[in-house]
PDB file of C-alpha atoms in Angstrom:
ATOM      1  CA  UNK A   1      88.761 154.083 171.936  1.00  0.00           C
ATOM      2  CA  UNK A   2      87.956 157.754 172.682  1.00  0.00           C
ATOM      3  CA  UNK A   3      89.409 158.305 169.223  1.00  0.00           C
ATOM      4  CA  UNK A   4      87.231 156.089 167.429  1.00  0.00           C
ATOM      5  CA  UNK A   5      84.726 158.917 166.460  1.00  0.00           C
ATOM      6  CA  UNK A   6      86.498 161.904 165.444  1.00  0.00           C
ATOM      7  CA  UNK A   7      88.366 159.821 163.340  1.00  0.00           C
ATOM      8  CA  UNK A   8      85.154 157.931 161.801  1.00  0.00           C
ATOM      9  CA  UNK A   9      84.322 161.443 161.090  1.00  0.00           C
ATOM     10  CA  UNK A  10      87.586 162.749 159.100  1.00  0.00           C
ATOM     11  CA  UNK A  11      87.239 159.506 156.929  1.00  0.00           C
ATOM     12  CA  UNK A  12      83.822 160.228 156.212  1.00  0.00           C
ATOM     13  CA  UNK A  13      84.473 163.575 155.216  1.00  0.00           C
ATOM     14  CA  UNK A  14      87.268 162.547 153.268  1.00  0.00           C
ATOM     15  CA  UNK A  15      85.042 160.214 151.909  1.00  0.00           C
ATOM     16  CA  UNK A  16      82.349 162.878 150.896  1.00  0.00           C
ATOM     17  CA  UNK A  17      85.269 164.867 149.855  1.00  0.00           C
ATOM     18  CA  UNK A  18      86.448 162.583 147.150  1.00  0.00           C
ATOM     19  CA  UNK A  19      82.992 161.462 145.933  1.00  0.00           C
ATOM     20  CA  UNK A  20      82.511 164.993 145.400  1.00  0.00           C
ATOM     21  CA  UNK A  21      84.630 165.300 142.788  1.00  0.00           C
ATOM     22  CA  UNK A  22      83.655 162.150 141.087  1.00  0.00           C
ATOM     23  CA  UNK A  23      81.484 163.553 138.339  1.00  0.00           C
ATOM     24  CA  UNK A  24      78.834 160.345 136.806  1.00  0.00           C
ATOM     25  CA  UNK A  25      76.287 159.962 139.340  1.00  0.00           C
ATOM     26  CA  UNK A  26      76.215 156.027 138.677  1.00  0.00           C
ATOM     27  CA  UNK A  27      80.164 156.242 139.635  1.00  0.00           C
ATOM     28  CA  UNK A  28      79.518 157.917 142.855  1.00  0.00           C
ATOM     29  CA  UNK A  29      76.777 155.249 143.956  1.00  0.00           C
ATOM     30  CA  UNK A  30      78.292 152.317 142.705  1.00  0.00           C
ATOM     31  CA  UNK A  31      81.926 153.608 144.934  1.00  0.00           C
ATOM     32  CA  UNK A  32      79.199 154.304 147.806  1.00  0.00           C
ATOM     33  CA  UNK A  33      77.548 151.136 147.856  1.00  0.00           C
ATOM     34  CA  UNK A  34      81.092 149.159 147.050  1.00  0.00           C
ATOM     35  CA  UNK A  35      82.477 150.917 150.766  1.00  0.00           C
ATOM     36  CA  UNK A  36      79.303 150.265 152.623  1.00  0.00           C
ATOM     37  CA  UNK A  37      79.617 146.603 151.251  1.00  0.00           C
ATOM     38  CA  UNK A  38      83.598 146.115 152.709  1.00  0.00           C
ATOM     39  CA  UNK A  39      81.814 147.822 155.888  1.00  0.00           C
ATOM     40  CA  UNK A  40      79.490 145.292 156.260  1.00  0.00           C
ATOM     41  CA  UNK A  41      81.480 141.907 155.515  1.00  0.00           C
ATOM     42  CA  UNK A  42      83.812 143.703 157.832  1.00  0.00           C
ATOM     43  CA  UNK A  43      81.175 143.850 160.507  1.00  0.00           C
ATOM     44  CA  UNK A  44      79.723 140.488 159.854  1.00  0.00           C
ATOM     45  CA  UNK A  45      83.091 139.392 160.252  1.00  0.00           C
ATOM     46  CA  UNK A  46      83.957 141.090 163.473  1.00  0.00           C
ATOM     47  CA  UNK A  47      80.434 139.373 164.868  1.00  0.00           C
ATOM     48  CA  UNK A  48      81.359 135.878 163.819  1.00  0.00           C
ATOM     49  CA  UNK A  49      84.377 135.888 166.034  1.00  0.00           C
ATOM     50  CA  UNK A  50      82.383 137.594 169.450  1.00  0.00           C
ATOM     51  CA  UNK A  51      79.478 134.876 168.624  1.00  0.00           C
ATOM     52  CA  UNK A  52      82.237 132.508 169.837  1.00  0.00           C
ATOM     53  CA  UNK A  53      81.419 132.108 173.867  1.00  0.00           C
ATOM     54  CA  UNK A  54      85.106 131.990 176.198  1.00  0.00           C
ATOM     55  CA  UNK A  55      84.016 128.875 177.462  1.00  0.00           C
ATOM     56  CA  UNK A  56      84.027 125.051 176.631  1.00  0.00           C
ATOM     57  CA  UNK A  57      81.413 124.129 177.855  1.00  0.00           C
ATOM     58  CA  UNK A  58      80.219 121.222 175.288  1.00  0.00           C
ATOM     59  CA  UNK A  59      84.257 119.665 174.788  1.00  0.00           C
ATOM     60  CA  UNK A  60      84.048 119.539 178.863  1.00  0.00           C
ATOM     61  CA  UNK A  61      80.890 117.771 178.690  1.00  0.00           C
ATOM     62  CA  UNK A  62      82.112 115.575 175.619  1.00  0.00           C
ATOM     63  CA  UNK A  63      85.248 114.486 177.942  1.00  0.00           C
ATOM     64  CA  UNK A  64      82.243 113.521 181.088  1.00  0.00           C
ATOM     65  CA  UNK A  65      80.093 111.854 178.627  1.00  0.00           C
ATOM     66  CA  UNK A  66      82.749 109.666 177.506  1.00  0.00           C
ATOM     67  CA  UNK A  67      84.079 108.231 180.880  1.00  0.00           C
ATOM     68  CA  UNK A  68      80.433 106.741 180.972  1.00  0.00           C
ATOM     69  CA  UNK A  69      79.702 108.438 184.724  1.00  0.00           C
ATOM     70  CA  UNK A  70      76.259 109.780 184.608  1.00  0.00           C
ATOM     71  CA  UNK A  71      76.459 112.485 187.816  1.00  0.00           C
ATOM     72  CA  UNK A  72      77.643 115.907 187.053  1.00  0.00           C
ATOM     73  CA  UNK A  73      79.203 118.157 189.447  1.00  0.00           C
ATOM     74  CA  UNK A  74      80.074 121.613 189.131  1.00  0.00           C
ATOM     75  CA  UNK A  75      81.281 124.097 191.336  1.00  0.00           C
ATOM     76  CA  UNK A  76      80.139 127.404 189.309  1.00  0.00           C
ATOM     77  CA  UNK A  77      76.773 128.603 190.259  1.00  0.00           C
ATOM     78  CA  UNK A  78      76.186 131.346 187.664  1.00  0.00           C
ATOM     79  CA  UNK A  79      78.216 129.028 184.955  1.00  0.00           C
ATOM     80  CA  UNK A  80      76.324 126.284 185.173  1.00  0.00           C
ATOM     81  CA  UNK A  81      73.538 127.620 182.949  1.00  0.00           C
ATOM     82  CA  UNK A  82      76.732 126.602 180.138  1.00  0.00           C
ATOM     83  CA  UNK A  83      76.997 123.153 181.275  1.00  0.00           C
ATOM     84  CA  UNK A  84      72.463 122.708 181.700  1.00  0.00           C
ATOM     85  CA  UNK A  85      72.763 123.701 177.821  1.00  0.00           C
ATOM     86  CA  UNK A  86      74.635 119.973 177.208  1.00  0.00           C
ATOM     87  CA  UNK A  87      73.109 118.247 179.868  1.00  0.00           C
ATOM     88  CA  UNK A  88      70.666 119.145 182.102  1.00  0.00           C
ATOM     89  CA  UNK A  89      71.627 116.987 184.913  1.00  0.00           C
ATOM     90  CA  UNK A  90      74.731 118.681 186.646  1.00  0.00           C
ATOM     91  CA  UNK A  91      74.773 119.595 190.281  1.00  0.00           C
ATOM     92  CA  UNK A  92      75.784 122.553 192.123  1.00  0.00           C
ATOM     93  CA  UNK A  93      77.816 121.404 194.856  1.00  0.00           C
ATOM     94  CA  UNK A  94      78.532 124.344 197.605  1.00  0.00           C
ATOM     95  CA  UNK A  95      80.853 124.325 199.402  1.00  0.00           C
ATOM     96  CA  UNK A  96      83.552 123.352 197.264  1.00  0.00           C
ATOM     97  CA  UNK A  97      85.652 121.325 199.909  1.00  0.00           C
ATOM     98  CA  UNK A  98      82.391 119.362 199.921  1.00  0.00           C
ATOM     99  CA  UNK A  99      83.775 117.409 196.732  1.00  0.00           C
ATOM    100  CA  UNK A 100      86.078 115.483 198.596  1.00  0.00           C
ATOM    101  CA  UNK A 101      83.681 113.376 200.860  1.00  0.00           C
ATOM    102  CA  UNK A 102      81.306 113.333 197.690  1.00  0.00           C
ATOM    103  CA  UNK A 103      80.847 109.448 197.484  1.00  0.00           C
ATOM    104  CA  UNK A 104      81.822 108.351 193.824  1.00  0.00           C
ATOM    105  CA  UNK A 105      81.631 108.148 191.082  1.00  0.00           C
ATOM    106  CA  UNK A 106      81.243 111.323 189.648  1.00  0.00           C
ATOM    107  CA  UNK A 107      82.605 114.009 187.540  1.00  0.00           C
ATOM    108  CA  UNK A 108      83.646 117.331 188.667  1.00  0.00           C
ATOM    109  CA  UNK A 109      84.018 120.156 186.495  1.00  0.00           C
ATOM    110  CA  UNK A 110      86.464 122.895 188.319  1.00  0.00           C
ATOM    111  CA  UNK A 111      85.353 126.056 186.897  1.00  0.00           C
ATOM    112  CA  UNK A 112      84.895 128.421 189.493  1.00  0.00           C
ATOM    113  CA  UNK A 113      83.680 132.323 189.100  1.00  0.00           C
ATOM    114  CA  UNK A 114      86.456 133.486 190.612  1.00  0.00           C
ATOM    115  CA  UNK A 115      89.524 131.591 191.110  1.00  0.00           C
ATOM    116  CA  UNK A 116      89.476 129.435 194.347  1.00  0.00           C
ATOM    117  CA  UNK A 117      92.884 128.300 196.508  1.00  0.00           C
ATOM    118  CA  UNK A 118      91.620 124.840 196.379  1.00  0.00           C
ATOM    119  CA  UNK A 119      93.114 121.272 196.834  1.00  0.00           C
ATOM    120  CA  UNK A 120      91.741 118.800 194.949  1.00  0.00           C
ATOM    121  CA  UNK A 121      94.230 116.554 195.533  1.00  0.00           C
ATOM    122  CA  UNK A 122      92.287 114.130 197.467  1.00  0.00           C
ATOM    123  CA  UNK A 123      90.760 113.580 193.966  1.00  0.00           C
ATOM    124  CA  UNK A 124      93.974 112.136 192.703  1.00  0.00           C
ATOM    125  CA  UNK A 125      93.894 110.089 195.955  1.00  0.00           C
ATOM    126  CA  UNK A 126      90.588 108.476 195.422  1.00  0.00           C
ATOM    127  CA  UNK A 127      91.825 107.240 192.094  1.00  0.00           C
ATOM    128  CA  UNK A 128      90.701 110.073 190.099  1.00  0.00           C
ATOM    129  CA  UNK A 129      92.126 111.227 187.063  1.00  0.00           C
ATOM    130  CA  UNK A 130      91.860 115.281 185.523  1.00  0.00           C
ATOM    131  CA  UNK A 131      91.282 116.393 181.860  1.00  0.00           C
ATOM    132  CA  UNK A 132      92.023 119.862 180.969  1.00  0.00           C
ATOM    133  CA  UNK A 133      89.978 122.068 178.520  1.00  0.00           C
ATOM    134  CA  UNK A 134      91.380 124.442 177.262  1.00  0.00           C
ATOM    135  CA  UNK A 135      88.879 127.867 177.037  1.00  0.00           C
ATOM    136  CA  UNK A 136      88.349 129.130 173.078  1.00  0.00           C
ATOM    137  CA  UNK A 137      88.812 132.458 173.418  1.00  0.00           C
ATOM    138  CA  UNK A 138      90.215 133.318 176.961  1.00  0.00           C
ATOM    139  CA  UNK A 139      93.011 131.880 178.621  1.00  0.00           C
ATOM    140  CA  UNK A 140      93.025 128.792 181.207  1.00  0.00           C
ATOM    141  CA  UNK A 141      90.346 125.930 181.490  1.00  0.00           C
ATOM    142  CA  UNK A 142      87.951 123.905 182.530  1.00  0.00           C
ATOM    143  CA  UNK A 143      89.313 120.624 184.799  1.00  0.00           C
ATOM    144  CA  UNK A 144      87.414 118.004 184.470  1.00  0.00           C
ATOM    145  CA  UNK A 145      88.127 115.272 187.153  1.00  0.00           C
ATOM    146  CA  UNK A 146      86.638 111.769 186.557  1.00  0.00           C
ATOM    147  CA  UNK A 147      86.431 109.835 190.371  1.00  0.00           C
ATOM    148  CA  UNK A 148      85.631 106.572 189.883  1.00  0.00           C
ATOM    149  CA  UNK A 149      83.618 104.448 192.219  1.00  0.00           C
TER     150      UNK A 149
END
């Protein structure tokens, strides 16, 4: 990346250089305003893909909204401003290992800040089933766990 300016400069110059010798005017600004035109698709471009968020939030919500449980739990503090966006009823449950004595039904969405050593598989145990989403533009997922009552 340190490069990315000197050689934004050289093109430019080269640029100049070769618009220099271009001799109609109406050549020179039609050529200009043809390169800034390719500069800015290019740039609209690049923004379309970074508007994209990492996360999945709304598929993970899709997947609790379709096993018919209304309560929401999530184990992401900062995160959960993703999941509030699609429903506005999810709960932060701290600490984690809390989610096994949780009486059911519920749905858990494992997305932690930072990944936790946890076992969830008293989950499984209680009759609950997992759904992975899979993140757009990152690697890994959101688990969603559906515990029935």
């Amino acid at each position: 990346s340190f490069m990315v300016v000197p050689m934004a400069l050289v093109v430019v110059h080269g640029l100049a250089y070769v618009l220099e010798r271009v001799r109609p005017v109406w050549l020179r600004i039609a050529i200009g305003t043809g390169l800034a035109g390719l500069c800015l698709v290019g740039m609209v471009d690049a923004g379309r893909e970074w508007a994209v968020p990492f996360e999945n939030y709304r598929d993970a919500v899709e997947v609790a909204h379709g096993s018919g449980i209304d309560r929401l739990i999530t184990n992401r503090e900062p995160g959960t401003v993703g999941f509030l966006y699609y429903d506005e009823s999810v709960e932060v449950l701290q600490p984690t290992e809390a989610i096994c004595t949780e009486p059911a039904p519920f749905v858990y969405f494992d997305f932690p800040v930072e990944p936790e050593e946890l076992d969830l598989s008293c989950l499984a145990e209680r009759g609950g089933r997992m759904v992975s989403v899979e993140q757009r533009r990152a690697p890994g997922s959101i688990d969603v766990w559906i515990v029935p009552a």
